[in-house]
Amino acid sequence: MSTPSASTTPQATAVAIAVAHGDGIGPEIMEAVLTILTEAGAAIEPRPIEIGERIYRSGITSGITDESLELLSATGVLLKAPITTPQGGGYKSLNVTIRKMFGLYANVRPCRSLAPFVPTLHPTMDVVVIRENEEDVYGGIEHRQTRDVTQCLKLITRSGSERVVRYAFEYARANGRRLVTCFTKDNIMKITDGLFHEVFREIAREYPEIENEHLIVDIGAAKLATNPERFDVIVLPNLYGDILSDVAAELCGSVGMAGSANIGERFAMFEAIHGSAPDIAGTGTANPSGLLDAAVTMLTQIGQPNVAALVRNAWLKTLEDGLHTRDIFGPQSKRCLSTREFALSVIERLGSEPSVLHAPPLPAGAVPVRTCLEPQAPAALPVKTRLGVDVFLDWNAAGDAEQLARELGAVGVPLTLEMITNRGTQVWSRASTLTRCVDHWRCRFVGKGEVSGADVMRTLTELDRAGFDVIKSEGLYAFDGTPGFSRGQGQ
Ligand code: NAD
């Protein structure tokens, strides 16, 4: 078949990309996408890797072999079809493994309405959600500390926040976007989410041509759900991003239509946002649009924006012509196509322009990642001063805080008991009689000004000797004189 390809513009030598055909509908949609890319003249050299269900069931709980990991390292790019993660059996999420092993710190999910060809209540919605991808509660650091209490550690770092926030602004700049919005819950998590917000404020100043705003995530989510048109680029910590990127994709009616990119310093992974759809696997009816959308972003990332534009225009024209797969087939459609027929229709339209679905121009190349890794002006390290220690005790849930304070006072430790909280709420020296207590007591010990590590260690040792069950301790530090710890609720 002879089609107008981007090969009219000379392409660089073929770029090796790792390609995973995945499970369920994966192989069908991957074949469709690779055929379109080849016909469009993409200068790529696909190197297949096997990941997913078969690998999991062979006993490799990560879902990927060492050879495949080596190939990923060598290519630096993965186009990935969805996989099936078997239920139970200690199988690890392959996506989380790849994200962590290759430092994919930004998850980019464009959510753009394709109305009237894909029905949505928000026909002009065009939002890009950029989610921090490595930190927050996704470190998987969880503990059961007492019979009653479990804990998950939320880690937010300045360096991690800087990377993703800078990437969001660089993305906005490269894609001609006007506004970057940050969502956090820093009215409650003043230190962790507060840091993300503070970094956002600092970095926003470096991009004066781009508007910026911050919203508390609850009201932000409500506005996103009711008025997504007001948003442009949204950057947010991992957990909020995980939830709200799905909400945004659903709002524009296109969970089955959208792709996403996972971006790292030396590696990027592109995939559809939907799963392996085992219910329709093998029927030849799957919609390849989500994976194709991801492949278009990949082409831009590897420096082939002309081919990317060619493919995207042909895809949009196919949708405009009412040629739809079964999942989006409706009164707005003309013909219901199989996966293969849909791919051939896109190929036939290579060189055509859409007339209704005008997509924003694609950036000339990859969003500069290096810039995202280098703080513009590295600040001097703050002075760190130890002020005390929070000691967490597994102690009688039915006990009363006055009694605990008396028992602690009798131990004879070098530091002074300042406060006791239970699930974060102060129960001593001031207390509400209505606070429900559990078997998890935080006892704050401080000195007069700076205290030594030896005093902290002696405090812990003496408490242990006196028979207290010390389950954890947390150092209390000030940085340049600002306390780096929260107060008890009610303190
Ligand atoms: P799913 O996205 O696979 O399917 C949800 C519904 O959408 C199904 O009715 C399916 O038929 C339909 N659908 C999805 N993609 C479609 C497409 N391209 N064309 C037409 N219809 C499509 O979600 P699920 O059923 O919850 O998950 C199935 C499997 O996929 C699970 O094993 C899950 O773990 C896995 N999964 C993988 C990824 C990934 O690899 N990135 C992501 C999500 C889910």
XYZ file of N, CA and C in Angstrom, residues 221-433:
639
model
N -10.697 18.749 43.183
C -11.335 17.578 42.575
C -12.784 17.889 42.225
N -13.455 18.617 43.122
C -14.856 18.958 42.867
C -14.965 19.849 41.627
N -14.058 20.812 41.517
C -14.090 21.699 40.335
C -13.742 20.920 39.067
N -12.783 19.986 39.193
C -12.402 19.185 38.029
C -13.597 18.350 37.553
N -14.359 17.822 38.514
C -15.478 16.955 38.151
C -16.633 17.729 37.526
N -16.773 19.012 37.910
C -17.934 19.762 37.413
C -17.571 20.736 36.305
N -16.337 21.238 36.320
C -15.948 22.258 35.347
C -14.518 22.012 34.856
N -14.291 20.851 34.216
C -12.906 20.526 33.828
C -12.335 21.499 32.800
N -13.222 22.235 32.116
C -12.770 23.160 31.068
C -11.878 24.259 31.636
N -11.994 24.558 32.951
C -11.218 25.664 33.514
C -9.750 25.257 33.732
N -9.451 23.949 33.638
C -8.086 23.486 33.902
C -7.302 23.294 32.606
N -5.987 23.279 32.756
C -5.111 23.130 31.591
C -4.100 22.008 31.898
N -3.057 22.317 32.683
C -2.127 21.280 33.166
C -2.296 21.206 34.688
N -2.412 19.990 35.212
C -2.525 19.822 36.672
C -1.343 18.974 37.142
N -0.622 19.447 38.166
C 0.487 18.661 38.717
C 0.165 18.349 40.178
N 0.406 17.089 40.586
C -0.021 16.717 41.931
C 0.727 15.482 42.441
N 0.758 15.325 43.772
C 1.440 14.146 44.333
C 0.765 12.848 43.897
N 1.484 11.761 44.127
C 1.166 10.454 43.552
C -0.276 9.967 43.796
N -0.709 9.926 45.053
C -2.016 9.325 45.360
C -3.158 10.139 44.745
N -3.122 11.462 44.926
C -4.189 12.290 44.350
C -4.168 12.144 42.820
N -2.950 12.062 42.266
C -2.808 11.964 40.813
C -3.353 10.657 40.276
N -3.123 9.571 41.027
C -3.613 8.260 40.617
C -5.138 8.319 40.492
N -5.772 8.889 41.496
C -7.236 8.918 41.517
C -7.770 9.909 40.471
N -7.216 11.115 40.486
C -7.826 12.159 39.657
C -7.516 12.020 38.169
N -6.427 11.319 37.824
C -6.176 11.121 36.391
C -7.228 10.170 35.810
N -7.695 9.206 36.603
C -8.781 8.337 36.128
C -10.086 9.124 36.018
N -10.335 9.980 37.007
C -11.555 10.803 36.959
C -11.534 11.665 35.695
N -10.395 12.297 35.431
C -10.298 13.182 34.268
C -10.497 12.399 32.966
N -9.886 11.205 32.884
C -10.025 10.402 31.660
C -11.484 10.003 31.459
N -12.152 9.643 32.539
C -13.557 9.228 32.451
C -14.435 10.410 32.034
N -14.095 11.609 32.565
C -14.903 12.799 32.263
C -14.910 13.133 30.780
N -13.769 12.917 30.122
C -13.762 13.261 28.698
C -14.227 12.068 27.867
N -14.773 11.067 28.539
C -15.442 9.960 27.843
C -14.492 9.012 27.161
N -13.229 9.008 27.581
C -12.262 8.329 26.733
C -11.303 7.412 27.473
N -11.768 6.720 28.503
C -10.832 5.815 29.183
C -10.237 4.819 28.179
N -11.051 4.372 27.231
C -10.553 3.430 26.228
C -9.779 4.107 25.102
N -9.690 5.444 25.134
C -9.102 6.180 24.004
C -7.777 6.831 24.348
N -7.437 6.887 25.639
C -6.309 7.732 26.031
C -5.055 6.919 26.327
N -3.909 7.547 26.060
C -2.623 6.950 26.376
C -1.963 7.721 27.492
N -0.879 7.161 28.003
C -0.135 7.897 29.020
C 1.350 7.659 28.807
N 2.146 8.571 29.373
C 3.597 8.441 29.289
C 4.162 8.458 30.694
N 5.135 7.591 30.933
C 5.876 7.592 32.194
C 7.293 8.029 31.862
N 7.691 9.166 32.414
C 8.929 9.795 31.969
C 9.997 9.730 33.051
N 11.204 9.325 32.649
C 12.354 9.350 33.554
C 13.519 10.028 32.870
N 14.641 10.072 33.580
C 15.809 10.766 33.042
C 16.354 10.072 31.801
N 16.430 8.739 31.857
C 17.017 7.999 30.734
C 16.091 6.924 30.192
N 14.807 6.974 30.581
C 13.901 5.916 30.162
C 12.488 6.477 30.120
N 11.712 6.028 29.147
C 10.309 6.451 29.096
C 9.459 5.278 28.644
N 8.275 5.172 29.250
C 7.365 4.071 28.921
C 6.029 4.673 28.475
N 5.490 4.125 27.378
C 4.256 4.654 26.809
C 3.237 3.527 26.735
N 2.019 3.813 27.188
C 1.005 2.755 27.195
C -0.393 3.362 27.165
N -1.374 2.503 26.828
C -2.775 2.917 26.941
C -3.135 2.919 28.415
N -4.182 3.677 28.783
C -4.508 3.683 30.213
C -5.452 2.544 30.585
N -6.074 1.904 29.587
C -6.997 0.819 29.915
C -6.226 -0.485 30.181
N -6.949 -1.504 30.630
C -6.331 -2.788 30.932
C -6.389 -3.746 29.756
N -6.192 -5.037 30.064
C -6.056 -6.034 28.998
C -7.398 -6.553 28.485
N -8.501 -6.052 29.029
C -9.869 -6.353 28.562
C -10.046 -7.836 28.199
N -9.841 -8.741 29.162
C -9.953 -10.171 28.830
C -11.335 -10.543 28.298
N -12.368 -9.742 28.643
C -13.730 -10.069 28.185
C -13.883 -9.989 26.669
N -13.027 -9.214 25.982
C -13.174 -9.125 24.514
C -11.912 -9.613 23.785
N -10.978 -10.193 24.545
C -9.724 -10.649 23.915
C -10.023 -11.694 22.848
N -9.368 -11.574 21.712
C -9.510 -12.555 20.635
C -10.698 -12.307 19.724
N -11.531 -11.317 20.043
C -12.711 -11.062 19.199
C -12.389 -10.101 18.053
N -11.219 -9.478 18.104
C -10.845 -8.549 17.032
C -11.638 -7.254 17.061
N -12.237 -6.938 18.215
C -13.080 -5.733 18.285
C -12.456 -4.614 19.099
N -11.282 -4.849 19.684
C -10.693 -3.856 20.598
C -10.342 -2.566 19.872
N -10.436 -1.494 20.608
C -10.087 -0.175 20.076
C -8.590 0.077 20.309
N -7.809 0.286 19.268
C -6.370 0.501 19.478
C -6.009 1.963 19.780
N -7.034 2.840 19.944
C -6.775 4.291 20.029
C -5.901 4.684 21.217
N -6.116 4.056 22.398
C -5.339 4.443 23.575
C -3.852 4.193 23.353
N -3.547 3.018 22.804
C -2.138 2.681 22.553
C -1.576 3.558 21.428
N -2.420 3.880 20.450
C -1.963 4.738 19.341
C -1.647 6.139 19.863
N -2.506 6.634 20.760
C -2.279 7.943 21.372
C -0.935 7.946 22.117
N -0.670 6.844 22.845
C 0.607 6.722 23.563
C 1.774 6.693 22.575
N 1.576 5.995 21.447
C 2.649 5.884 20.448
C 2.940 7.250 19.807
N 1.905 8.076 19.658
C 2.110 9.426 19.104
C 3.009 10.229 20.048
N 2.730 10.139 21.344
C 3.587 10.841 22.316
C 5.006 10.288 22.257
N 5.125 8.961 22.103
C 6.452 8.344 22.026
C 7.237 8.902 20.839
N 6.554 9.036 19.692
C 7.246 9.539 18.500
C 7.776 10.958 18.741
N 6.994 11.771 19.438
C 7.473 13.132 19.750
C 8.686 13.043 20.649
N 8.588 12.151 21.630
C 9.659 12.010 22.607
C 10.966 11.565 21.953
N 10.875 10.711 20.927
C 12.120 10.227 20.299
C 12.492 11.077 19.082
N 11.891 12.249 18.995
C 12.333 13.221 17.991
C 11.751 13.011 16.606
N 10.532 12.454 16.529
C 9.898 12.284 15.216
C 8.514 12.951 15.213
N 8.488 14.276 15.473
C 7.204 14.965 15.592
C 6.400 14.980 14.296
N 7.084 14.930 13.147
C 6.340 14.953 11.875
C 5.512 13.687 11.707
N 6.111 12.542 12.012
C 5.369 11.285 11.920
C 4.250 11.286 12.956
N 4.564 11.814 14.142
C 3.554 11.869 15.205
C 2.337 12.648 14.722
N 2.575 13.804 14.105
C 1.462 14.648 13.635
C 0.690 13.943 12.522
N 1.428 13.274 11.633
C 0.794 12.547 10.523
C -0.170 11.479 11.044
N 0.312 10.724 12.031
C -0.504 9.644 12.607
C -1.693 10.229 13.356
N -1.436 11.252 14.161
C -2.534 11.807 14.959
C -3.626 12.395 14.062
N -3.227 13.089 13.003
C -4.236 13.672 12.109
C -5.070 12.587 11.432
N -4.392 11.519 10.992
C -5.119 10.433 10.308
C -6.087 9.747 11.274
N -5.647 9.606 12.520
C -6.499 8.975 13.544
C -7.739 9.840 13.810
N -7.503 11.150 13.994
C -8.634 12.061 14.263
C -9.593 12.088 13.072
N -9.041 12.061 11.850
C -9.882 12.068 10.640
C -10.737 10.794 10.588
N -10.145 9.665 10.962
C -10.895 8.398 10.976
C -12.083 8.509 11.935
N -11.832 9.081 13.114
C -12.911 9.250 14.092
C -13.979 10.198 13.538
N -13.514 11.278 12.916
C -14.459 12.252 12.335
C -15.323 11.631 11.243
N -14.756 10.691 10.512
C -15.497 10.048 9.422
C -16.500 9.012 9.953
N -16.598 8.923 11.263
C -17.592 8.035 11.879
C -17.200 6.570 11.833
N -15.918 6.301 11.614
C -15.437 4.914 11.553
C -14.949 4.535 12.958
N -15.761 3.758 13.653
C -15.528 3.545 15.083
C -15.512 2.062 15.439
N -14.726 1.738 16.451
C -14.783 0.374 16.983
C -16.009 0.254 17.896
N -16.308 -0.983 18.267
C -17.579 -1.260 18.947
C -17.757 -0.485 20.257
N -16.661 -0.288 21.002
C -16.770 0.363 22.311
C -17.300 1.791 22.225
N -17.049 2.489 21.108
C -17.537 3.878 21.020
C -18.607 4.020 19.936
N -19.045 2.879 19.383
C -20.038 2.936 18.309
C -21.381 3.410 18.870
N -22.014 4.360 18.189
C -23.302 4.895 18.646
C -23.943 5.687 17.530
N -24.968 6.505 17.878
C -25.688 7.270 16.851
C -24.770 8.210 16.070
N -23.652 8.605 16.694
C -22.722 9.533 16.029
C -21.821 8.815 15.017
N -21.887 7.468 14.969
C -20.967 6.677 14.137
C -21.583 6.344 12.784
N -20.712 5.996 11.803
C -21.219 5.549 10.495
C -21.038 4.041 10.312
N -19.812 3.552 10.691
C -19.572 2.110 10.529
C -18.874 1.554 11.755
N -19.208 0.311 12.084
C -18.550 -0.350 13.215
C -17.421 -1.221 12.659
N -16.190 -0.910 13.064
C -15.027 -1.578 12.481
C -14.361 -2.528 13.479
N -13.691 -3.512 12.911
C -12.836 -4.363 13.741
C -11.535 -3.594 14.011
N -10.720 -4.153 14.901
C -9.427 -3.522 15.225
C -8.601 -3.322 13.945
N -8.559 -4.379 13.124
C -7.745 -4.350 11.913
C -8.287 -3.340 10.912
N -9.624 -3.341 10.752
C -10.237 -2.384 9.814
C -9.993 -0.942 10.264
N -10.025 -0.750 11.571
C -9.785 0.597 12.098
C -8.358 1.030 11.741
N -7.399 0.117 11.946
C -6.002 0.451 11.629
C -5.860 0.781 10.142
N -6.495 -0.024 9.286
C -6.395 0.222 7.838
C -7.031 1.569 7.485
N -8.117 1.932 8.169
C -8.766 3.217 7.903
C -7.849 4.372 8.277
N -7.117 4.207 9.392
C -6.162 5.255 9.783
C -5.073 5.354 8.704
N -4.587 4.202 8.255
C -3.515 4.191 7.244
C -3.990 4.875 5.961
N -5.227 4.587 5.558
C -5.766 5.226 4.346
C -5.815 6.737 4.486
N -5.933 7.237 5.693
C -6.077 8.672 5.915
C -4.755 9.362 6.252
N -3.651 8.641 6.194
C -2.354 9.290 6.437
C -2.184 10.395 5.402
N -1.943 11.592 5.844
C -1.841 12.738 4.939
C -3.088 13.602 4.970
N -4.192 13.101 5.554
C -5.417 13.905 5.662
C -5.405 14.700 6.958
N -6.135 15.802 6.929
C -6.247 16.638 8.129
C -7.660 16.518 8.685
N -7.810 16.506 9.994
C -9.168 16.542 10.547
C -9.759 17.936 10.364
N -11.099 18.041 10.273
C -11.670 19.378 10.120
C -12.386 19.858 11.377
N -12.768 18.943 12.263
C -13.475 19.343 13.496
C -12.549 19.181 14.709
N -11.895 18.058 14.767
C -11.068 17.732 15.939
C -9.658 18.304 15.808
N -9.560 19.609 15.948
C -8.226 20.196 15.815
C -7.430 19.977 17.095
N -6.388 19.222 16.996
C -5.561 18.964 18.178
C -4.528 20.075 18.295
N -4.107 20.398 19.516
C -3.054 21.407 19.670
C -1.775 20.936 18.989
N -0.926 21.876 18.536
C 0.301 21.443 17.863
C 1.174 20.599 18.780
N 1.845 19.614 18.186
C 2.742 18.769 18.982
C 4.058 19.505 19.180
N 4.721 19.297 20.322
C 6.014 19.951 20.516
C 7.037 19.432 19.511
N 8.040 20.240 19.248
C 9.043 19.866 18.245
C 9.871 18.673 18.691
N 9.930 18.415 19.958
C 10.729 17.294 20.463
C 10.319 16.973 21.881
N 11.147 16.161 22.524
C 10.829 15.746 23.894
C 10.821 16.948 24.827
N 9.969 16.906 25.833
C 10.020 17.909 26.898
C 11.378 17.743 27.569
N 12.155 18.836 27.707
C 13.512 18.650 28.239
C 13.514 18.108 29.658
N 14.052 16.913 29.791
C 14.041 16.231 31.076
C 15.204 16.683 31.952
N 16.346 16.921 31.321
C 17.524 17.300 32.112
C 17.249 18.531 32.964
N 16.566 19.510 32.336
C 16.246 20.742 33.065
C 15.477 20.411 34.339
N 14.677 19.313 34.264
C 13.823 18.983 35.391
C 14.627 18.397 36.544
N 15.860 18.042 36.276
C 16.645 17.361 37.300
C 17.633 18.288 37.986
N 17.830 19.454 37.397
C 18.850 20.338 37.945
C 18.222 21.565 38.571
N 18.230 21.658 39.903
C 17.723 22.870 40.525
C 18.494 24.067 39.972
N 17.791 25.139 39.632
C 18.441 26.282 38.980
C 19.511 26.899 39.880
N 19.157 27.114 41.131
C 20.134 27.718 42.039
C 20.160 26.882 43.321
N 21.078 25.901 43.378
C 21.095 25.046 44.570
C 21.266 25.876 45.840
N 20.307 25.719 46.769
C 20.341 26.518 47.995
C 21.366 25.936 48.962
N 21.858 26.774 49.883
C 22.782 26.290 50.915
C 22.014 25.317 51.808
N 22.713 24.304 52.313
C 22.036 23.326 53.164
C 21.576 23.992 54.452
N 20.335 23.747 54.889
C 19.873 24.371 56.134
C 20.565 23.760 57.351
N 20.632 24.543 58.411
C 21.241 24.045 59.668
C 20.200 23.187 60.393
N 20.616 21.968 60.757
C 19.697 21.005 61.369
C 20.006 20.887 62.867
N 18.986 21.105 63.698
C 19.177 21.062 65.149
C 18.229 20.042 65.767
N 18.755 19.130 66.614
C 17.886 18.143 67.269
C 17.261 18.758 68.512
N 15.923 18.662 68.602
C 15.219 19.290 69.722
C 14.587 18.274 70.664
N 14.520 17.010 70.243
C 13.882 16.016 71.104
C 13.517 14.775 70.328
N 12.575 14.011 70.886
C 12.192 12.761 70.233
C 10.721 12.444 70.546
N 9.998 11.966 69.534
C 8.662 11.405 69.748
C 8.839 9.909 69.951
N 8.379 9.405 71.070
C 8.480 7.973 71.343
C 7.075 7.377 71.243
N 6.936 6.373 70.406
C 5.629 5.724 70.218
C 5.601 4.449 71.062
N 4.581 4.340 71.898
C 4.473 3.191 72.802
C 3.231 2.375 72.475
N 3.384 1.054 72.549
C 2.207 0.172 72.548
C 1.804 0.062 74.015
N 0.728 0.711 74.382
C 0.331 0.787 75.793
C -1.172 0.651 75.870
N -1.650 0.212 76.968
C -3.043 -0.073 77.261
C -4.042 0.912 76.612
N -4.891 0.405 75.716
C -5.868 1.272 75.055
C -6.870 1.832 76.051
N -7.148 1.056 77.091
C -8.161 1.499 78.054
C -7.542 2.373 79.146
N -6.195 2.496 79.110
C -5.523 3.274 80.152
C -5.796 4.761 79.990
N -5.446 5.529 81.051
C -5.689 6.956 80.861
C -4.365 7.699 80.799
N -4.366 8.799 80.055
C -3.132 9.506 79.727
C -2.449 10.056 80.978
N -3.274 10.461 81.987
C -2.686 10.972 83.244
C -1.824 9.899 83.885
N -2.355 8.673 83.883
C -1.622 7.555 84.477
C -0.331 7.290 83.694
N -0.423 7.328 82.335
C 0.764 7.103 81.502
C 1.812 8.176 81.794
N 1.367 9.426 81.881
C 2.308 10.523 82.158
C 2.989 10.308 83.517
N 2.209 9.847 84.508
C 2.790 9.600 85.849
C 3.844 8.490 85.759
N 3.502 7.415 85.023
C 4.444 6.283 84.914
C 5.707 6.692 84.163
N 5.539 7.498 83.127
C 6.712 7.954 82.369
C 7.569 8.876 83.240
N 6.896 9.714 84.028
C 7.605 10.658 84.899
C 8.455 9.932 85.941
N 8.019 8.720 86.286
C 8.736 7.967 87.328
C 9.990 7.279 86.788
N 10.172 7.256 85.469
C 11.298 6.494 84.891
C 12.628 7.209 85.097
N 12.638 8.500 85.014
C 13.903 9.218 85.149
C 14.700 9.212 83.870
N 14.281 10.048 82.897
C 14.990 10.153 81.618
C 15.571 11.560 81.494
N 16.608 11.724 80.657
C 17.243 13.055 80.572
C 16.370 14.130 79.907
N 15.324 13.718 79.165
C 14.481 14.706 78.476
C 13.152 14.869 79.212
N 12.424 15.926 78.885
C 11.177 16.253 79.594
C 9.971 15.876 78.741
N 9.012 15.197 79.364
C 7.781 14.852 78.651
C 6.978 16.134 78.414
N 6.699 16.438 77.145
C 5.999 17.684 76.826
C 4.533 17.438 76.500
N 4.256 16.288 75.877
C 2.908 16.074 75.364
C 2.710 14.586 75.102
N 1.460 14.130 75.227
C 1.106 12.774 74.769
C -0.066 12.934 73.810
N 0.025 12.241 72.668
C -1.120 12.235 71.748
C -1.538 10.789 71.499
N -2.782 10.633 71.080
C -3.270 9.315 70.686
C -3.949 9.490 69.334
N -3.509 8.785 68.324
C -3.918 8.987 66.927
C -3.828 10.467 66.534
N -2.773 11.136 67.029
C -2.519 12.513 66.617
C -3.180 13.567 67.479
N -4.116 13.183 68.341
C -4.836 14.173 69.148
C -4.240 14.246 70.552
N -4.029 15.458 71.017
C -3.406 15.627 72.331
C -4.320 15.092 73.433
N -3.770 14.207 74.253
C -4.551 13.663 75.375
C -3.883 13.995 76.717
N -2.706 14.566 76.660
C -2.017 15.050 77.857
C -1.018 16.107 77.399
N -0.818 17.238 78.050
C -1.327 17.582 79.357
C -2.761 18.142 79.292
N -3.190 18.566 78.083
C -4.589 18.969 77.973
C -5.303 17.865 77.243
N -6.542 17.576 77.590
C -7.220 16.457 76.928
C -8.707 16.714 76.805
N -9.302 16.062 75.809
C -10.753 16.043 75.721
C -11.198 14.685 76.229
N -12.186 14.656 77.091
C -12.638 13.381 77.657
C -13.304 12.526 76.584
